Short mmCIF file of C-alpha atoms in Angstrom, two decimals:
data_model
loop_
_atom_site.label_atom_id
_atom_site.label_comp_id
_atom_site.label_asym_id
_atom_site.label_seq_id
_atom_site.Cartn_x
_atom_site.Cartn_y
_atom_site.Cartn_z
CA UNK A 51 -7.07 -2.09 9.77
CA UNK A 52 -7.36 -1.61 6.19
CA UNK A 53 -5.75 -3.70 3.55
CA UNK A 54 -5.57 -0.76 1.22
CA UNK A 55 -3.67 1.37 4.35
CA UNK A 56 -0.25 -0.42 4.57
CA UNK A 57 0.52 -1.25 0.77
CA UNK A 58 2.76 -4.25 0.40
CA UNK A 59 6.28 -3.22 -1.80
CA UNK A 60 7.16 -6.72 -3.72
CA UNK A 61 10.35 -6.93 -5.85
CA UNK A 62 11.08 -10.34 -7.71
CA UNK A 63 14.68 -11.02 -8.51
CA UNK A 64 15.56 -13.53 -10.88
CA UNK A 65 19.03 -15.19 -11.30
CA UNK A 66 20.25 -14.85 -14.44
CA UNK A 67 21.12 -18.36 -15.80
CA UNK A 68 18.49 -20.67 -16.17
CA UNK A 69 19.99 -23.94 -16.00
CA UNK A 70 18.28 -27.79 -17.52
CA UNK A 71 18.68 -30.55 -14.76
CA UNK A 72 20.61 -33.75 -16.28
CA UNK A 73 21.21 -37.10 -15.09
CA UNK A 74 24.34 -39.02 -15.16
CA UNK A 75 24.22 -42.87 -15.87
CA UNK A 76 26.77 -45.36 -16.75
CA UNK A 77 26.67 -47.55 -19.27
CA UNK A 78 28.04 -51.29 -19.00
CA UNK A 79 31.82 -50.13 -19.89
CA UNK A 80 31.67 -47.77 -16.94
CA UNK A 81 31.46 -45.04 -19.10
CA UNK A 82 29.72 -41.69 -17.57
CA UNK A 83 26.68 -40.52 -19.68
CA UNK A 84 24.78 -37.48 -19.48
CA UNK A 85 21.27 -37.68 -20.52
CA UNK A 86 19.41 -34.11 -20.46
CA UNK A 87 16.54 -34.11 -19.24
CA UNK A 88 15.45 -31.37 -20.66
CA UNK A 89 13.85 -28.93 -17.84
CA UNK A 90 14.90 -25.46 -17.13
CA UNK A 91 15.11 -24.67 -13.46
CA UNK A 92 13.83 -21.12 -13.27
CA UNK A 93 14.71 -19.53 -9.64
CA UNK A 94 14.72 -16.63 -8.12
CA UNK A 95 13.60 -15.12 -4.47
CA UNK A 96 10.64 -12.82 -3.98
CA UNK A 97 11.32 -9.84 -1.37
CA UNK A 98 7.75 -8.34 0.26
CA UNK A 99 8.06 -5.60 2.50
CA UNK A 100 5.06 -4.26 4.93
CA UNK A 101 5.25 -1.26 7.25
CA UNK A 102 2.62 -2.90 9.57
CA UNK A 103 0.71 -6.44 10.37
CA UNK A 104 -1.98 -7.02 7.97
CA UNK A 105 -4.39 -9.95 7.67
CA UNK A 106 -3.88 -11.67 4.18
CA UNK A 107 -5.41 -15.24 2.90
CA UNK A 108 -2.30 -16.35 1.14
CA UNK A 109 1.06 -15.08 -0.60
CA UNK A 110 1.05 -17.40 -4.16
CA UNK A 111 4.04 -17.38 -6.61
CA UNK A 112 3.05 -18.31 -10.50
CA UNK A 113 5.33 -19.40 -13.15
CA UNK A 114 2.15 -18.38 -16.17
CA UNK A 115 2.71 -18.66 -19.78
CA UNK A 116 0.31 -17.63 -21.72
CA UNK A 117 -0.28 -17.27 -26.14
CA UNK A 118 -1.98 -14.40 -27.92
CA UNK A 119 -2.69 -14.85 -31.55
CA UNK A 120 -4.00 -12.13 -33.81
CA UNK A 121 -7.43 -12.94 -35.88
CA UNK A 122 -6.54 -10.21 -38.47
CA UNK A 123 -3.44 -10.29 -40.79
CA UNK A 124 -3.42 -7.30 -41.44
CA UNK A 125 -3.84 -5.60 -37.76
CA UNK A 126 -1.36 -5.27 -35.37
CA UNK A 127 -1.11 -7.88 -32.13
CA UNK A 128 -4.15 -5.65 -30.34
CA UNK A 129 -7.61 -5.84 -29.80
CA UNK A 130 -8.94 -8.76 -32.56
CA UNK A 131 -6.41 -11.80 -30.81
CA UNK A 132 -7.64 -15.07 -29.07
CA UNK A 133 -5.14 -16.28 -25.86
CA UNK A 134 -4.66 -19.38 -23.84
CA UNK A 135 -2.91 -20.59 -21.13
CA UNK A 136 0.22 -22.74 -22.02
CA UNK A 137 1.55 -23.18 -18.60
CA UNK A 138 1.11 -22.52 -14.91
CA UNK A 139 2.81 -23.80 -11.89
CA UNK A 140 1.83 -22.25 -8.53
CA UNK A 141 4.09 -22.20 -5.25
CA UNK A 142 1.55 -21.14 -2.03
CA UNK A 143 4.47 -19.74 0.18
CA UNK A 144 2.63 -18.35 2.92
CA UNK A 145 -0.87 -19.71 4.00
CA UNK A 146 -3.81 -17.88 6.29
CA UNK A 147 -3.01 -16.17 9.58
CA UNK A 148 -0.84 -12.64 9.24
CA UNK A 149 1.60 -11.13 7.29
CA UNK A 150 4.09 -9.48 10.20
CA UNK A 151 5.54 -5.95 9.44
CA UNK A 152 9.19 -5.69 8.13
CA UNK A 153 10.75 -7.78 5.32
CA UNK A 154 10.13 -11.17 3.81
CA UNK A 155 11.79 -13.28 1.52
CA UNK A 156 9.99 -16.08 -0.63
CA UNK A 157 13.52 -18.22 -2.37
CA UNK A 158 11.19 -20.48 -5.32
CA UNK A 159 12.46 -22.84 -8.27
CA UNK A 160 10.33 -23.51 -10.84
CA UNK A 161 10.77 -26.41 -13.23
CA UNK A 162 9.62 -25.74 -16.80
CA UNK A 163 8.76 -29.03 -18.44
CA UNK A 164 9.98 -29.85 -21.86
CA UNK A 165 6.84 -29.33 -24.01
CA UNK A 166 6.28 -25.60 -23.35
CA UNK A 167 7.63 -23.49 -26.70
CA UNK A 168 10.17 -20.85 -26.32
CA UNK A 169 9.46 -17.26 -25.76
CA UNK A 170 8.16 -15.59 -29.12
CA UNK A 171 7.42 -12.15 -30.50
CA UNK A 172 6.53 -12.16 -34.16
CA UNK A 173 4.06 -9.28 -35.95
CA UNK A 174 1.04 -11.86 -35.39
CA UNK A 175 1.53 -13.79 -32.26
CA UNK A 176 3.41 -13.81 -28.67
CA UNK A 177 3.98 -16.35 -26.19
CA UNK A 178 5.57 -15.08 -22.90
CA UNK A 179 6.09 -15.97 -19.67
CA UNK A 180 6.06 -14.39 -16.10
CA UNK A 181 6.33 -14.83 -12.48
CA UNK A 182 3.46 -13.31 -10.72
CA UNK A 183 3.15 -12.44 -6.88
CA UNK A 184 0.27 -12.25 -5.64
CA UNK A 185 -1.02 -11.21 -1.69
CA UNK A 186 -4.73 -12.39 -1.46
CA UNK A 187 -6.86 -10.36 1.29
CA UNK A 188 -7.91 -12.66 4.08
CA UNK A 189 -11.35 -10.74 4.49
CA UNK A 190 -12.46 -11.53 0.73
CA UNK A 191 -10.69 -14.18 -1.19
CA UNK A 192 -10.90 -13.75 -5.04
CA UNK A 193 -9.03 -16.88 -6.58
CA UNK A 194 -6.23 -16.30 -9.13
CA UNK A 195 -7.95 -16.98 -12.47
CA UNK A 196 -9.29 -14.03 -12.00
CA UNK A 197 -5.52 -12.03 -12.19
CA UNK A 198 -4.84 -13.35 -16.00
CA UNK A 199 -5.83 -10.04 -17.45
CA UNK A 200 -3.51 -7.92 -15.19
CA UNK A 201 -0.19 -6.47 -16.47
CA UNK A 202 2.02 -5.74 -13.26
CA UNK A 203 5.16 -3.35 -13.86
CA UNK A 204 8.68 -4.83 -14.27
CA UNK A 205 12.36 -3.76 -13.55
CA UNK A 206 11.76 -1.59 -11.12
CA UNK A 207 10.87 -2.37 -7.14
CA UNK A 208 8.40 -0.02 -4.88
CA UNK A 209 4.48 -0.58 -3.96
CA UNK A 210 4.33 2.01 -6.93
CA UNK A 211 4.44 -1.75 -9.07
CA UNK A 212 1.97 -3.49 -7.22
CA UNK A 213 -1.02 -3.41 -8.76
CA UNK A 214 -4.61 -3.85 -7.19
CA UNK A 215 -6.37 -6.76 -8.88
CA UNK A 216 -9.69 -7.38 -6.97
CA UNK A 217 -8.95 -8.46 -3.40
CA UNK A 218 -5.54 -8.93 -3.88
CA UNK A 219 -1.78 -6.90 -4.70
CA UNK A 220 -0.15 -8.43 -7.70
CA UNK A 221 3.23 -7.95 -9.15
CA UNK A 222 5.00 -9.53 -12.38
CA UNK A 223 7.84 -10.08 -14.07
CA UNK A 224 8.36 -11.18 -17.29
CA UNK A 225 10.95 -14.28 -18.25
CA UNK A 226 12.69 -15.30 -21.02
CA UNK A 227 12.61 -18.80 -21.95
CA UNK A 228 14.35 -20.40 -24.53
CA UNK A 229 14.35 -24.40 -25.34
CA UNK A 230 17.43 -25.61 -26.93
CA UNK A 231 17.10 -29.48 -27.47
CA UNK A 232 19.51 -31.71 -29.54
CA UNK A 233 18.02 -34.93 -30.51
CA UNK A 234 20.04 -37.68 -29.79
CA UNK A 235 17.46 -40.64 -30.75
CA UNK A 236 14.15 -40.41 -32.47
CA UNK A 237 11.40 -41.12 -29.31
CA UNK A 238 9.76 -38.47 -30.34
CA UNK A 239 8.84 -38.38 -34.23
CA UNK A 240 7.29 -37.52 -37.32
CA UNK A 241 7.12 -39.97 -39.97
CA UNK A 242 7.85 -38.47 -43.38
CA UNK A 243 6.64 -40.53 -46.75
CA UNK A 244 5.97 -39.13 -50.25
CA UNK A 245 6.65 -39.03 -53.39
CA UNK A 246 7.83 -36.37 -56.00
CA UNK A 247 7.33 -36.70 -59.89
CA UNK A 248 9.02 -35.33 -63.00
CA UNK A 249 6.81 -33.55 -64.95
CA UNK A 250 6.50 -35.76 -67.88
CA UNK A 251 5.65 -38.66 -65.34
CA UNK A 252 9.19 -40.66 -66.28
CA UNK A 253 10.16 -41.14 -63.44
CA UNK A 254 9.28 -40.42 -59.68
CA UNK A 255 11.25 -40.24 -56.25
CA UNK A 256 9.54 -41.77 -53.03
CA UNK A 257 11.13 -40.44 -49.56
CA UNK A 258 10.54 -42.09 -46.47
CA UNK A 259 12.17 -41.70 -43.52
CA UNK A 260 11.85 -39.74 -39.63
CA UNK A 261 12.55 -36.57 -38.24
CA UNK A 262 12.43 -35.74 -34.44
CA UNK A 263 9.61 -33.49 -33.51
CA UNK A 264 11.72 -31.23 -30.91
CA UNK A 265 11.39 -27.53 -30.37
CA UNK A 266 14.38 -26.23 -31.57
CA UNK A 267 16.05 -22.64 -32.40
CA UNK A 268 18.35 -21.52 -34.88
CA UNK A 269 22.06 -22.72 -33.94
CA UNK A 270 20.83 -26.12 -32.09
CA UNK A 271 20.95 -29.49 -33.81
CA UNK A 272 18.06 -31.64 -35.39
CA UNK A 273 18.36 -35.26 -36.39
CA UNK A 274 16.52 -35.97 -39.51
CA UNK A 275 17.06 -39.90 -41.24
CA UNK A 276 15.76 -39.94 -45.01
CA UNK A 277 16.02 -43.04 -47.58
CA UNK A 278 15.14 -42.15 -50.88
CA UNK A 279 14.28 -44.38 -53.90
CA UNK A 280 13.92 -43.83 -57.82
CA UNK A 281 11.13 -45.40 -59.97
CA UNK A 282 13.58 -46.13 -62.90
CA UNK A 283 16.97 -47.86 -62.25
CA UNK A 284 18.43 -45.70 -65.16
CA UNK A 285 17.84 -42.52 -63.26
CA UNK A 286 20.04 -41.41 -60.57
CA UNK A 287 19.73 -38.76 -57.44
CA UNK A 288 22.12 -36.39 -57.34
CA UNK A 289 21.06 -33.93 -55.07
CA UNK A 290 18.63 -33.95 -51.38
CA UNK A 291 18.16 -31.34 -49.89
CA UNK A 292 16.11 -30.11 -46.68
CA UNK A 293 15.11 -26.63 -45.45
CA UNK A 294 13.17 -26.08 -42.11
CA UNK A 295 10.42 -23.76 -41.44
CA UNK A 296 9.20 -21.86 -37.95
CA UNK A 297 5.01 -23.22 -37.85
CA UNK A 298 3.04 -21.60 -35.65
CA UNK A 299 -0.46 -22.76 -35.13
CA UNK A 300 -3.74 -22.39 -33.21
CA UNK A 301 -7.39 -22.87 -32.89
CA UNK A 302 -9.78 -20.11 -32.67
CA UNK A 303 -13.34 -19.97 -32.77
CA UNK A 304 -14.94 -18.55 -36.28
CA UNK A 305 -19.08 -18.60 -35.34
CA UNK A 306 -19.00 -21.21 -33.01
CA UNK A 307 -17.13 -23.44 -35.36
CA UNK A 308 -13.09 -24.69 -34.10
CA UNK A 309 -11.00 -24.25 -37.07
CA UNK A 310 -7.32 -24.27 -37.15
CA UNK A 311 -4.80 -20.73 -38.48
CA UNK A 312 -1.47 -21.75 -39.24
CA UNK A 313 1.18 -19.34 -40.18
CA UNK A 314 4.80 -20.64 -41.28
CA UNK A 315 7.56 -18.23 -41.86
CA UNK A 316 11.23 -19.53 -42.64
CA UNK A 317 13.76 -19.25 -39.89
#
């Protein structure tokens, strides 16, 4: 039979809370501590429906993440943008043999580790996430790296969203994910040191100090220790203040040469 003949209808549903896993220890007064771990649990179940028995290599469920940059600044996100891969976790749910007519349902969790960055639309980059289905043909196997430049349809459910990618029916969905952190002790950190002069070279300030390196997003909390020192006992500080910026970066490849773009807009 066919692949092509009996059309596979997939449908992802997602639950709507993503929740972070913790752990709870106790310190030596008995006192329960949490201690986030920080990794979001995405789940969800994937629903496949056939009207017949077809042959198929493997059913795989992605968690992909992937950046797009744009080369131009003053072009839309379109055709002149460089994209990589920030993440991908694979789940092989069914393996070889046949997929039996009728309904199937694929429950998968996902854990997103803490170094991925949030989900991001801006005029001159994008990082976004989805959870891809994919039914692989048994008779010719095409591996998934080649599915990275499909876009499946989301929202809805039918075989009218499954695409055809090479030897294999893929669906996605797109996911939101958002990485709210609050430092609690400096393991992970930038070291800050340097100096600012008055104009007349009087007198100078020199601040040192650490601030945690953390993805954060506006609302969440961000520890940041500073010590600052004049050059002249007679002068006094009065005023420190700190703003934050959003900095996005990337390599891309100008003539064979790596060189870094770095765009920072205030939050």
């Amino acid at each position: 039979m066919p692949f092509h003949s009996s059309v596979p209808e997939i449908r992802i549903e997602l639950d709507q809370s993503h929740d972070a896993a913790d752990n709870a220890n106790v310190n030596g007064n008995g006192v329960q501590q949490r201690r986030q771990q920080q990794q979001t649990m995405v789940r969800g179940r994937v629903h496949i429906r056939v009207a017949k028995t077809v042959p198929v290599h493997r059913v795989c469920i992605d968690f992909v993440g992937d950046e797009s940059v744009n080369l131009r600044a003053w072009a839309p996100l379109s055709s002149k943008t460089v994209s990589r891969e920030v993440l991908c976790r694979r789940l092989t749910v069914h393996r070889g043999g046949m997929l039996n007519g009728g309904h199937h349902i694929y429950p998968f969790t996902v854990r997103v580790p803490p170094w991925v960055p949030s989900t991001l639309t801006r005029d001159m980059c994008r990082i976004r996430y989805v959870v891809r289905v994919a039914i692989e043909r048994a008779s010719l196997v095409s591996l998934l790296p080649s599915l990275g430049s499909s876009s499946g349809g989301g929202g809805g459910s039918g075989a009218s969203d499954t695409k055809a990618v090479g030897s294999a029916w893929v669906r996605e969905e797109e996911v939101e994910c958002r990485r709210i952190r609050t430092s609690q002790r400096l393991a992970r950190r930038k070291r800050v040191d340097q100096s600012v002069g008055c104009p007349d070279g009087s007198c100078h300030v020199r601040i040192w100090g650490s601030i945690s390196r953390d993805v954060v997003k506006p609302g969440a909390h961000i520890r940041l220790d500073l010590s600052a020192r004049t050059s002249d006992p007679r002068y006094g500080l009065r005023l420190l203040a700190a703003s934050f910026a959003e900095c996005v970066s990337c390599h891309v490849q100008v003539k064979g040469e790596e060189r870094m773009v770095r765009k920072i807009s205030n939050l």
